[in-house]
Amino acid sequence: MMATRTQTMAAAMLALVAATGHAQQYPGREQLRAQSAEFRREVIQVARGVYVAVGYAASNVVLVQGTDGSIIVDTATDPVAARAIVDAFGPRLRRPVRAIIYTHSHPDHTGGARVFAGNDAPDIYSHEQFLKKPPDVGRAGREGGDQFGMALPASQFINAGVQAEFGRVVPPTRDGYLPPTRTFGGGELSLTVAGVRLQLLHTPGETPDTIAVWLPETRVLMPGDNAFRAFPNVAPIRGSRLRNPDAWVSSLTRVVALAPAHVVPGHTRPVLGAAAAGAMLTAYRDGLKSIVDQTLDGMRKGERPDELAAHVTLPPALAGSPFLQEFYGGVEWTVRGIYADYVGWFDGNATKLFPLPEKDRATRLVALIGGIDRVIAHGRSALAANDATWAAELADYVLVNDPAHAGARRLKAAALTELAERQVNAIARNYYLTTAQFLLKDLPPE
Ligand SMILES: [Zn+2]
């Protein structure tokens, strides 16, 4: 039953793509497809005694060999992925595992600890903020949107920006999680484990509890998710608070100063060699700082979010950086997120102090346009003229008062599918496509 429905929906989605997809080239989508090379399964030697398993799970796992045991940095999503990584490390994973270090608390980095720990009872390190994390309120996904694309047919899914297959192989589970046994407050903790010197640096960025792991002997930096090969996800669309961009920039400045020989990020492949590592961290810091500075400058001049979004961009020297392409985070989302964080929800226009309810506005606009059929006809023309955002908005004016309207649902699904195909951003693509799938669900054939 489920399979049949999924197949029907997949066929409907493919028909939509065929209807809207052949006329244009989609360079962003092809760039996103190329990003999938970042997740090729491989154990890569980073330095003497330092290995990273890339592509076996949503996030990377690092193995540091010591004189009488091993250290594991981050533990993948779940026990199945963790076991595959243990197998891939093979004899390079010298038992016992003496320490596990969590760079931060996100489930894709903490879900496989039990497998790496085995019977070795390692110390498990994190920053103390790890345990003080307030609960994630999130947003109920009633429109079907999902940035990870977990329900998408394989033909539609490319990747999740910094992850190949999040949730597609094994449902996320907490069975393999182990809580930290050693936490530290303040800025850093120096320790020696299995003869390996380590520094754990509190570097808030993607999360307030992020630590960067620094190996002074091999000059390897593991910045967690504070830097990888995609624009940072400062203002997540999945529904969470702004990730403090000022703290993030400061943390990046701190790790730039270490002048690492290699960087092993929490996602995407390691960046090997001092020149490349420095270029990565500097581009990441300067790119994010520029977006923050431009946004604040514009805000001081009274610019509203739409005005800021129209002109705040990466400086030309950084726009082509392979580390700042918008596969995951987005510049426009960051601008809007910073605005809301610094000055709140109100954009300064008095009309919007108490706005019309959206249902009321839609009723009036539909009447102005000449009724629902004309709205849909305008939407179809807009879509045919490549104006997909306007087509989706026109469909919304119908759907807000009649969520079951088949013509409006089909129009919006087609518009979102077209917008998805244009995206370089994986999570926007996945969100568009899962919403389109939701809109087409249970509709009779046209
Ligand atoms: Zn992650």
Tab-separated table of C-alpha atoms and ligand atoms in Angstrom, residues 58-60 74 103-104 106-109 162-163 206 224-225 228 266-267 328, ligand 1:
chain	number	residue	atom	x	y	z
A	58	ALA	CA	26.097	11.608	7.963
A	59	SER	CA	29.237	12.944	9.652
A	60	ASN	CA	32.941	12.134	9.772
A	74	ASP	CA	32.836	12.079	16.966
A	103	THR	CA	32.922	18.116	19.056
A	104	HIS	CA	29.295	19.051	19.789
A	106	HIS	CA	24.242	17.134	17.411
A	107	PRO	CA	22.885	13.598	17.007
A	108	ASP	CA	24.841	12.899	13.814
A	109	HIS	CA	28.074	13.164	15.855
A	162	VAL	CA	27.091	18.364	3.912
A	163	GLN	CA	25.724	14.834	4.221
A	206	GLU	CA	27.328	26.048	14.851
A	224	GLY	CA	33.619	20.121	14.289
A	225	ASP	CA	30.909	21.769	12.215
A	228	PHE	CA	33.365	22.522	6.127
A	266	GLY	CA	32.858	17.288	10.819
A	267	HIS	CA	31.477	16.883	7.294
A	328	TYR	CA	23.909	23.975	3.037
B	1	ZN	ZN	27.144	17.707	11.857
